[in-house]
Short mmCIF file of C-alpha atoms in Angstrom, two decimals:
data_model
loop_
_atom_site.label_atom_id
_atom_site.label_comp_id
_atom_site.label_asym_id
_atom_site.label_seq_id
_atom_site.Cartn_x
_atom_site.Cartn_y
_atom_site.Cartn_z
CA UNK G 1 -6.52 -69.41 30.10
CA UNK G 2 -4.46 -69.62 26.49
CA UNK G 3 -2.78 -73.58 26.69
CA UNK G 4 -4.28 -74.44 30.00
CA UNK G 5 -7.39 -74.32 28.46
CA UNK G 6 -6.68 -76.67 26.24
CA UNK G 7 -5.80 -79.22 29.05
CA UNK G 8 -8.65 -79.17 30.29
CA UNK G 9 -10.81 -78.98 27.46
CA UNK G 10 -8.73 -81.82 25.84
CA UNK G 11 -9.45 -85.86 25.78
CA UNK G 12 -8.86 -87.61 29.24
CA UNK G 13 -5.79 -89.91 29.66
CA UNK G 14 -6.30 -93.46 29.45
CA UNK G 15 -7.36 -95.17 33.18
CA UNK G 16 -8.45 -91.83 34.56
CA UNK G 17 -10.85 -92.21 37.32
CA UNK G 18 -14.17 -90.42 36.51
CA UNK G 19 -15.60 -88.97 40.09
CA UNK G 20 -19.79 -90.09 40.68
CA UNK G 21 -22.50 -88.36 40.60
CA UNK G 22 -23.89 -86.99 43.89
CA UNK G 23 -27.23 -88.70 44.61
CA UNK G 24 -29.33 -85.24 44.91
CA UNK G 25 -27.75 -84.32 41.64
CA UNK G 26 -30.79 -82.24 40.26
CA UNK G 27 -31.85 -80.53 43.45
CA UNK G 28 -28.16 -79.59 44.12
CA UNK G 29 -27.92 -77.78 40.37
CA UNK G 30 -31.45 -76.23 41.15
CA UNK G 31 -30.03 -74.77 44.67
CA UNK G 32 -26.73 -73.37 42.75
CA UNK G 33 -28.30 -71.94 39.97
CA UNK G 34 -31.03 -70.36 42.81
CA UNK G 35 -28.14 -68.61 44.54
CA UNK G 36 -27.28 -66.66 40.72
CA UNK G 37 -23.45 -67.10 41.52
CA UNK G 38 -22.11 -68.88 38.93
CA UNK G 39 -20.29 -66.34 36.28
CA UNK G 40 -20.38 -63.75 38.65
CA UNK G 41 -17.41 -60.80 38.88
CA UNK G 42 -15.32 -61.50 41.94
CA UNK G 43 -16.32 -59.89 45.05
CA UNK G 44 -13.93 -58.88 47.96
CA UNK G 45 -15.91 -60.52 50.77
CA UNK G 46 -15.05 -64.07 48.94
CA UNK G 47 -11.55 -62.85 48.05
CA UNK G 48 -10.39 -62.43 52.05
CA UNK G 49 -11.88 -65.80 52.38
CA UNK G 50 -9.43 -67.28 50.21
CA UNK G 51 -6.33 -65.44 50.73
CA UNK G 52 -6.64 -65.63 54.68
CA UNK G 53 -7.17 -69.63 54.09
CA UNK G 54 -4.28 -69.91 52.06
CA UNK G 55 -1.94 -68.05 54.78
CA UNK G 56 -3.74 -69.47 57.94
CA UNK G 57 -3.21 -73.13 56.40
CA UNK G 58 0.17 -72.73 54.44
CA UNK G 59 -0.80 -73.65 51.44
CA UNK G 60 -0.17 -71.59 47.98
CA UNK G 61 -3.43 -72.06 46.74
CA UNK G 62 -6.84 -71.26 47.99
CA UNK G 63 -10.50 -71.79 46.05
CA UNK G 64 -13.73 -71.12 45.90
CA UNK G 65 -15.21 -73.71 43.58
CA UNK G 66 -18.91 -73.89 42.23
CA UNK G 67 -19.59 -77.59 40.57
CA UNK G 68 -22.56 -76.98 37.61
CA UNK G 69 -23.20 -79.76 35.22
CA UNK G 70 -19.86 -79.35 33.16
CA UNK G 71 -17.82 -77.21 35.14
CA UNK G 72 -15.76 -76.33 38.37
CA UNK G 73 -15.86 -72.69 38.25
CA UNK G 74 -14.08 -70.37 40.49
CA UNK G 75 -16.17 -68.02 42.37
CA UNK G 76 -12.61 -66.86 44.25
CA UNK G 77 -9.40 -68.20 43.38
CA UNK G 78 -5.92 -67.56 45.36
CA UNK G 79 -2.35 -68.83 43.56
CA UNK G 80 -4.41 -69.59 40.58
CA UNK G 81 -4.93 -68.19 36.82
CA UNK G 82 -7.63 -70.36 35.43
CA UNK G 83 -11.08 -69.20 36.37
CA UNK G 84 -12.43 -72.97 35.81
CA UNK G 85 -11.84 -76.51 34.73
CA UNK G 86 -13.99 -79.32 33.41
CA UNK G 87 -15.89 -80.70 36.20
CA UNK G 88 -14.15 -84.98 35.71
CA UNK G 89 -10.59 -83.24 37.11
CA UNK G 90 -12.12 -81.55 39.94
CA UNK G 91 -10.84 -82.89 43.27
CA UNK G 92 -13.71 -81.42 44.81
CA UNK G 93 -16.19 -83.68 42.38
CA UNK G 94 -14.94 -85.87 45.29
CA UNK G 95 -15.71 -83.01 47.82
CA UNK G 96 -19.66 -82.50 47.29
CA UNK G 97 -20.60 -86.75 47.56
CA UNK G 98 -20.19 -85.91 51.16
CA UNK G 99 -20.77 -82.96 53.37
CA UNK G 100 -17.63 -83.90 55.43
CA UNK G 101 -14.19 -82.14 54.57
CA UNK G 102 -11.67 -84.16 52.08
CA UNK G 103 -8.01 -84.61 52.68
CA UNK G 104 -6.03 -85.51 50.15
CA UNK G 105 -2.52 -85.91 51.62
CA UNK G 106 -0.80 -86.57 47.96
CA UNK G 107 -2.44 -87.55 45.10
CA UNK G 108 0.10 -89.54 43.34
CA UNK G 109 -0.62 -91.87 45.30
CA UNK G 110 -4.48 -91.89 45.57
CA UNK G 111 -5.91 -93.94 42.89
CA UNK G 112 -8.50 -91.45 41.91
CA UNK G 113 -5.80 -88.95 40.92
CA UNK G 114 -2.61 -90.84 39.35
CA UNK G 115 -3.80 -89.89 35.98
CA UNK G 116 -5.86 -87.14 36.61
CA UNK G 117 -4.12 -83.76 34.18
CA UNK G 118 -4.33 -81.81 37.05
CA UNK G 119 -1.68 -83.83 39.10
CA UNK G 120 0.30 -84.71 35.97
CA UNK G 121 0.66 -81.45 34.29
CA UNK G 122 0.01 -78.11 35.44
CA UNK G 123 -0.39 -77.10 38.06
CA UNK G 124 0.91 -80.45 39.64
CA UNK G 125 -1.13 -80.97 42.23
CA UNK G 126 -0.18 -83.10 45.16
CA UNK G 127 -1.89 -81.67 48.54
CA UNK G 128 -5.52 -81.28 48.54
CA UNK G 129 -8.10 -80.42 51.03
CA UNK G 130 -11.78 -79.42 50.52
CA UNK G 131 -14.42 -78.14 52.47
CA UNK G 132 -18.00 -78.37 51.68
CA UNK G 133 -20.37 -75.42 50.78
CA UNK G 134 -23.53 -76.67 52.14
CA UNK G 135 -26.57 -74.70 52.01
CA UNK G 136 -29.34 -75.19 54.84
CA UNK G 137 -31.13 -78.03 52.78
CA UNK G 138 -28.43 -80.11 52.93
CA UNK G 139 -27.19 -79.67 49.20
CA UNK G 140 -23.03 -79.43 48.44
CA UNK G 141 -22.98 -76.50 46.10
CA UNK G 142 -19.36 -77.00 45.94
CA UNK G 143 -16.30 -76.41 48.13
CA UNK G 144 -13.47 -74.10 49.58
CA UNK G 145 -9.88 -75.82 49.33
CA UNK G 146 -6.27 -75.63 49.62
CA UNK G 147 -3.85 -77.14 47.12
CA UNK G 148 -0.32 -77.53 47.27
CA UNK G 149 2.10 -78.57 44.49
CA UNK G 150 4.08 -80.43 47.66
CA UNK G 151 2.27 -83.13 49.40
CA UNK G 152 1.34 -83.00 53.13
CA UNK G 153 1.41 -85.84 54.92
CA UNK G 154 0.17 -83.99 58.22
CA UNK G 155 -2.73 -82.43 58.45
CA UNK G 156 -4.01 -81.51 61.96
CA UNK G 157 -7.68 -81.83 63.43
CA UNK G 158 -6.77 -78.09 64.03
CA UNK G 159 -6.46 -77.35 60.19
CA UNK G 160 -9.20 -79.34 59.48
CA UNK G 161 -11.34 -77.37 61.87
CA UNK G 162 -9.90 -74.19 60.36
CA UNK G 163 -10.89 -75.09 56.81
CA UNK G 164 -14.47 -75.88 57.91
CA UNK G 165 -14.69 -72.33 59.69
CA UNK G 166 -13.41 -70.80 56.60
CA UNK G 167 -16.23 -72.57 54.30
CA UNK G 168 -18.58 -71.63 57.18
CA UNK G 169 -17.58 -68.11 56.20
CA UNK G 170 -17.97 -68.61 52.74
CA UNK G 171 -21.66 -69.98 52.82
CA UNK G 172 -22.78 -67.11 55.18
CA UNK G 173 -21.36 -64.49 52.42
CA UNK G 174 -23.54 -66.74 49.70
CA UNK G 175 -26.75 -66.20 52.20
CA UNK G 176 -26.05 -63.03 52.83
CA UNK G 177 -25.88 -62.36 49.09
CA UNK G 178 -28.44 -64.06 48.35
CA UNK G 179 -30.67 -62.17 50.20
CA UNK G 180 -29.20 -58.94 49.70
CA UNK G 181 -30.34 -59.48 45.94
CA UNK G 182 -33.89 -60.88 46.98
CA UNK G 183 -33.83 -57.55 48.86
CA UNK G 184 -33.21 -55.46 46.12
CA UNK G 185 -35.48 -57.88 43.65
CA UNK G 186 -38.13 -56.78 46.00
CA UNK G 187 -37.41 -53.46 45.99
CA UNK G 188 -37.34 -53.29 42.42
CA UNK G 189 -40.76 -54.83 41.90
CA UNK G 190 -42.10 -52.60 45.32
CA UNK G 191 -40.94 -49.57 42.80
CA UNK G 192 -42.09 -50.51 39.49
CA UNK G 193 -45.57 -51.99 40.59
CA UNK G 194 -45.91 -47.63 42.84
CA UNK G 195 -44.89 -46.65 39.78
CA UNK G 196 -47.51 -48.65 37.93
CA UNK G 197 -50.21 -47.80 40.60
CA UNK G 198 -49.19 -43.64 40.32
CA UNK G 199 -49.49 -44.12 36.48
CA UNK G 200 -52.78 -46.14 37.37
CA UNK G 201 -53.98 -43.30 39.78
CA UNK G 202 -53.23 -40.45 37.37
CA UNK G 203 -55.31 -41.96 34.80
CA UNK G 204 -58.01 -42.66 37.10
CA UNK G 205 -57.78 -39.08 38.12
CA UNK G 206 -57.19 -37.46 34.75
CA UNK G 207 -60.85 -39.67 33.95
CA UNK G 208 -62.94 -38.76 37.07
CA UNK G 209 -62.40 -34.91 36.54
CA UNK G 210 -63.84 -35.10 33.04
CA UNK G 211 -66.13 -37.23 34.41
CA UNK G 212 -66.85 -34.26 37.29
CA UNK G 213 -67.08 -31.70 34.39
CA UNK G 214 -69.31 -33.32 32.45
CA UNK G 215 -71.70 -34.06 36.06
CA UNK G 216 -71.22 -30.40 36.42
CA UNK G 217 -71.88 -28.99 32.91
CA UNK G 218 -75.20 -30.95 32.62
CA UNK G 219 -76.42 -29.92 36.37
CA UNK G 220 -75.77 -25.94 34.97
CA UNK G 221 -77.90 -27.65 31.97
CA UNK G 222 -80.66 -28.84 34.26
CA UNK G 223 -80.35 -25.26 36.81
CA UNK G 224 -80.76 -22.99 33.20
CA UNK G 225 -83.73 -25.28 32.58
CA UNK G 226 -85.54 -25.23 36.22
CA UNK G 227 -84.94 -21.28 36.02
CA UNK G 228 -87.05 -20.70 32.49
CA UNK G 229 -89.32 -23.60 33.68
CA UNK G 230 -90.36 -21.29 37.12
CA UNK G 231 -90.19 -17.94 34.84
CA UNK G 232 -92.91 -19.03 32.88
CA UNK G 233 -95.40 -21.59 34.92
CA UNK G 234 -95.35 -19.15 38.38
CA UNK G 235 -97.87 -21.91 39.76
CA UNK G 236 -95.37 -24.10 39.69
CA UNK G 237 -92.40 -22.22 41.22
CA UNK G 238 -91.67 -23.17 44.67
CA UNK G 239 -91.44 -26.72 43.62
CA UNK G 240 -89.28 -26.09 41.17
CA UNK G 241 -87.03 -23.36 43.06
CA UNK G 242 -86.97 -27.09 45.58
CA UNK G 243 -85.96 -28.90 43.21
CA UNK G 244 -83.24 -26.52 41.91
CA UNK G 245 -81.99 -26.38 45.26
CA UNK G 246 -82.10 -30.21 45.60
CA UNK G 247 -79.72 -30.05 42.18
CA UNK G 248 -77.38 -27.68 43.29
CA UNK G 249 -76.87 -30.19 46.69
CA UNK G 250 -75.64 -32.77 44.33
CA UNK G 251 -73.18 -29.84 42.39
CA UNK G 252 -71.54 -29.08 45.38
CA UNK G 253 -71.27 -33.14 46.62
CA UNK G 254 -69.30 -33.20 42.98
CA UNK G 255 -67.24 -30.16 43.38
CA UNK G 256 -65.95 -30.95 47.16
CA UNK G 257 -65.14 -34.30 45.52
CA UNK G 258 -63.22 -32.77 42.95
CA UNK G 259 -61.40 -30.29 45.34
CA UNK G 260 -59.92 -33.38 47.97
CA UNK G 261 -57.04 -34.72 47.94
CA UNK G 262 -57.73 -38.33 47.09
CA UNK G 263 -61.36 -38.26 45.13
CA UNK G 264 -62.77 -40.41 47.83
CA UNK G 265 -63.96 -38.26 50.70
CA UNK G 266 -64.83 -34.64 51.26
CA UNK G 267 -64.18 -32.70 54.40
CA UNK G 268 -67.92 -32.47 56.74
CA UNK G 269 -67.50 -29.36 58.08
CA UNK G 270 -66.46 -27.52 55.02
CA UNK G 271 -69.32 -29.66 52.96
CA UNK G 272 -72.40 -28.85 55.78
CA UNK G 273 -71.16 -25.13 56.10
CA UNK G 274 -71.18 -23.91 52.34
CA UNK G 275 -74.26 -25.83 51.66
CA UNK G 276 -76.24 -24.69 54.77
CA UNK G 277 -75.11 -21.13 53.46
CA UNK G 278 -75.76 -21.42 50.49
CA UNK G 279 -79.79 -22.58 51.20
CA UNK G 280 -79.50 -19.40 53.84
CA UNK G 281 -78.78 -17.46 51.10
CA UNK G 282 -81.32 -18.22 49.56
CA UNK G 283 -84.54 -18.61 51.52
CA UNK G 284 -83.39 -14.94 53.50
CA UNK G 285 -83.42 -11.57 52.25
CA UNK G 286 -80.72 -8.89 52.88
CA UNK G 287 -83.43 -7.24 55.59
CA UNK G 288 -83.90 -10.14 57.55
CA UNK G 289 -81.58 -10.90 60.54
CA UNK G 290 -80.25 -14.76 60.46
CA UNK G 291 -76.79 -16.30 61.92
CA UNK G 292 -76.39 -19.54 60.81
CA UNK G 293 -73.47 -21.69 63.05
CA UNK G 294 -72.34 -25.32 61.99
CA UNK G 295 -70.33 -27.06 63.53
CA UNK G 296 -68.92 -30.98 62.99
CA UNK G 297 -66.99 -32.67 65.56
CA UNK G 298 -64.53 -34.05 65.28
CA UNK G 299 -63.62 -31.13 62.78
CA UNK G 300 -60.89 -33.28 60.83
CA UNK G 301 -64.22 -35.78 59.91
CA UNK G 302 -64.72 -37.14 55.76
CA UNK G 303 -67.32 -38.07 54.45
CA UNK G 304 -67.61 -40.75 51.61
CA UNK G 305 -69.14 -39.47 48.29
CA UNK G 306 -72.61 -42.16 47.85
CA UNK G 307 -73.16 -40.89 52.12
CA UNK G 308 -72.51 -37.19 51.25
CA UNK G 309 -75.38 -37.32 48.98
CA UNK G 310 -78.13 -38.47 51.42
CA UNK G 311 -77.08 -36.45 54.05
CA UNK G 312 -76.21 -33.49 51.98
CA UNK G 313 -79.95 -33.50 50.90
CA UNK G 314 -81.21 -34.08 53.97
CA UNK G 315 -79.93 -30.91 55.68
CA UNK G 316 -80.97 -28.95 52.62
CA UNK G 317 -84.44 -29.96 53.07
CA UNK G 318 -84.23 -29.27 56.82
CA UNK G 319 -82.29 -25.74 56.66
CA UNK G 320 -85.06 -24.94 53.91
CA UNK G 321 -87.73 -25.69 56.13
CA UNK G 322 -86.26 -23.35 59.13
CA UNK G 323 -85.88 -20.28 56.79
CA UNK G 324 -89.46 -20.92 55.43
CA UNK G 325 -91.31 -21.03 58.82
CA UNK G 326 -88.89 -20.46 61.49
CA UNK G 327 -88.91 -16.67 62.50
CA UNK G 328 -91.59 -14.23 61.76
CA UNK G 329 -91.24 -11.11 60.44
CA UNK G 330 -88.20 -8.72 62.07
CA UNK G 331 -87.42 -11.50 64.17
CA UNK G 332 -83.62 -12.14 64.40
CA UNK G 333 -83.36 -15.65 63.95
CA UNK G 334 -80.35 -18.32 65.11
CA UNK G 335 -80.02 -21.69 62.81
CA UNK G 336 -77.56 -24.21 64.16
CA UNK G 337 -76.76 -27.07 62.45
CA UNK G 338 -74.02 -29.77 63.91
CA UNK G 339 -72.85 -33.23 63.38
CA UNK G 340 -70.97 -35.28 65.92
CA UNK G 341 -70.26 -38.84 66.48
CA UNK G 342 -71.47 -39.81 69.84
CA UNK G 343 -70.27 -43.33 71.83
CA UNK G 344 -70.99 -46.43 69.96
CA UNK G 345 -70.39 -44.88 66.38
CA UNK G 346 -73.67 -43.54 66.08
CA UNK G 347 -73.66 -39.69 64.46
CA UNK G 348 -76.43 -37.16 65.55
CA UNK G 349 -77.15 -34.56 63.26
CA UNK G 350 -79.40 -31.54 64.92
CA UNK G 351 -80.86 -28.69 63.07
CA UNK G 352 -82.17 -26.09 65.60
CA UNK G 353 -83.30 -22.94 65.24
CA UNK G 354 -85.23 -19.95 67.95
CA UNK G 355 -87.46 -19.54 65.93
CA UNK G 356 -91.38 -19.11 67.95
CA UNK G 357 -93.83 -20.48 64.53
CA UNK G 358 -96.14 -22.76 65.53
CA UNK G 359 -95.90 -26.57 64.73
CA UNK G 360 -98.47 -26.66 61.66
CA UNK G 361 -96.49 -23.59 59.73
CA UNK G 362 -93.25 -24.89 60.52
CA UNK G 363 -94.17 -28.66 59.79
CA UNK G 364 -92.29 -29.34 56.44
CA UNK G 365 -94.75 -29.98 53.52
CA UNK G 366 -96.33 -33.11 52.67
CA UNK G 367 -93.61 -34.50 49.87
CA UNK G 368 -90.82 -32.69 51.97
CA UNK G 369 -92.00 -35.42 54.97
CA UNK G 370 -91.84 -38.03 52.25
CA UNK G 371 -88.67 -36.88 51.40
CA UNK G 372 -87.04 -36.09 54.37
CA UNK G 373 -88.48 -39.88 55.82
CA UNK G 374 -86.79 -41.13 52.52
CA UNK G 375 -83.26 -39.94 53.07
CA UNK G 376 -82.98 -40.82 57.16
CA UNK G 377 -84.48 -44.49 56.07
CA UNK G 378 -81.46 -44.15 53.41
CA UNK G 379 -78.99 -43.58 56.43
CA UNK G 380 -80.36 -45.75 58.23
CA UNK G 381 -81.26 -43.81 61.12
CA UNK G 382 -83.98 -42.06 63.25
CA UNK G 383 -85.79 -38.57 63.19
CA UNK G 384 -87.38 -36.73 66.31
CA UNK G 385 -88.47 -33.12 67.04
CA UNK G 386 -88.22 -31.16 69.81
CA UNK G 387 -90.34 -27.33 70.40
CA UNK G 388 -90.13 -26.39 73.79
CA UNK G 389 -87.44 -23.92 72.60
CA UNK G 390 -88.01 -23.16 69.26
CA UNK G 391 -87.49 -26.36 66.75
CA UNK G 392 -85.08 -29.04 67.38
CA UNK G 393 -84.70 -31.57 64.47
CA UNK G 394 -82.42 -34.56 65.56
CA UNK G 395 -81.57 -37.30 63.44
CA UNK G 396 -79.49 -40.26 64.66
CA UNK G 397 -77.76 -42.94 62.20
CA UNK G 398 -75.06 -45.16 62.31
CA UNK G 399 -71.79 -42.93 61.91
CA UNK G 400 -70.60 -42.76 58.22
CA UNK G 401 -67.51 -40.69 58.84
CA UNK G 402 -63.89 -40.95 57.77
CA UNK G 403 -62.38 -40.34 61.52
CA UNK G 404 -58.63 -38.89 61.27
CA UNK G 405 -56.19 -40.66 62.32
#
């Protein structure tokens, strides 16, 4: 601003007028320093504003002024150098007591302005007219105006109109900033808390695998164990080849965790089909003639981990207990197992099998009732068996599945 700066930051002349103080003073400076305008770079939306005002209205000089505490700061200016002055010269100190427009038809002779520096020196004001800014609360955050260094003793209800459009414009440019940067504030925080929560995922990842491989390394621990354990006490060996199968149920629960997508849920079908295998493969030898078929409807279906567990063990004890007693010798034998979720969001789970043993040898075992009872009362269903075609084992329960969308 080099000597014009001066002026204004210099002492005021003697019987200068100073302007009031609006009466919502501190919620006015709260709503101007909320819209983050003050000190901005110029911006072309505000810059048309201006320079179509000043050509529409005839007048050489067109602002948009911000009033803070000390200053009258130029958010666009039109005809004029100085990007502020101190806020006691401002004309539109006048502007924001009111929320009508000011006309100021010449200031020499308008007792607020004889001796105000702007009108004596520089840029020798003598036309002014001012616009509020006013924001939907009701607060003045400062004004658009024209100045001219000739007065104007006309000025129309026309041109007054005009100058309110104009600051009209201006304020919907400060909204529409002003929530173009809430927008991108938002946007902002919406990125860096994703990019917290993948950070926050990868560790939980990273610390559920180890946690998987140490599950895993202590089950092959517990397997090596059972195996040595039925080597050596043969009396003992059917309850412990159980209960080796019973581990390995809970292995594969952890590895079809570890294997989805999200660590949450495992896929039913692919869970009930290698584990039903698996016990197959077990229980029959390569001379003996079984097809196993499972099938899970709807095929898409999850399962949550703590739910794959009890049902997981239940079908192990129940596929065991076909392959045990189901089919006499050189019979080919059929073992269907399927899952679907029926109206009402109950699941039935059937184990069937064509096999022609009688009730008493295919009747599980005393603990395998106690543990098969256990694990329906755990999901919270009901048990029933049907013979007249071979063995039907149906268990309903309140549906625990992870439907696709």
């Amino acid at each position: 601003m080099g000597d014009r700066q001066s002026e204004f930051l210099g002492s005021l002349p003697e019987g200068f007028i100073r302007p009031p103080v609006p009466l919502d003073e501190p919620q006015r400076l709260i709503a101007l320093n909320r819209y983050d305008l003050l000190d901005t770079p110029p911006e072309q939306a505000f810059d048309h504003i201006t320079r179509l005002a000043a050509s529409v209205l005839g007048t050489p000089i067109s602002l948009i002024t911000l009033i803070d505490e000390t200053r009258q700061w130029f958010k666009s200016r039109h005809g004029l150098d100085a990007p502020w002055t101190r806020r006691e010269v401002a004309f539109c100190s006048y502007t924001i007591l009111d929320t009508e427009t000011m006309v100021v038809p010449d200031a020499t002779a308008d007792d607020r302005f004889t001796a105000n520096p702007l009108v004596t020196g520089d840029p020798n004001i003598r036309f002014y007219a001012g616009a509020p800014l006013v924001t939907p609360e009701g607060h003045v955050l400062g004004t658009l105006c024209v100045i001219d260094c000739s007065p104007h003793p006309e000025f129309s209800g026309e041109q007054r109109r005009l100058l309110r459009d104009f600051a009209g414009l201006v304020m919907t440019e400060i909204d529409a900033r002003s929530a173009t940067l809430a927008l991108r504030q938002k946007v902002r925080e919406h990125q860096e808390t994703e990019r917290q929560l993948q950070r926050s995922l990868a560790e939980t990842e990273t610390l559920l695998r180890e946690v998987y491989h140490r599950v895993k390394n202590n089950l092959q621990v517990v397997d090596t164990l059972l195996a040595l354990q039925i080597r050596h006490t043969p009396v003992d060996a059917e309850i412990l080849r159980d209960l080796r199968y019973r581990v390995y149920c809970l292995g594969l629960v952890h590895q079809k965790l570890m294997q989805s997508g999200h660590l949450e849920t495992i896929n039913l079908r692919e869970f009930l089909r290698d584990l039903a295998q698996a016990v197959v493969s077990y229980h029959i030898t390569p001379k003996d003639e079984v097809t196993l078929d499972v099938t899970v409807e709807p095929q898409d279906a999850a399962i949550k981990i703590d739910l794959a567990i009890s049902l997981g063990l239940l079908v192990t004890e129940l596929v065991s207990n076909a392959c045990r007693h189901a089919f006499p010798p050189g019979q080919h034998g059929v073992i269907d197992v399927s899952l679907a979720v029926m109206d009402g969001g109950v699941a039935r789970l059937i184990i069937a099998d064509n096999g022609a043993a009688v009730l008493e040898t295919h009747s599980p075992s005393a603990t395998g009732q106690q543990i098969i009872a256990e694990l329906v009362d755990q999901l919270d269903g009901d048990v029933t068996m049907d013979e007249n075609h071979g063995t039907r084992i149906i268990v309903t329960f309140p549906s625990p599945l992870e439907l696709p969308c």
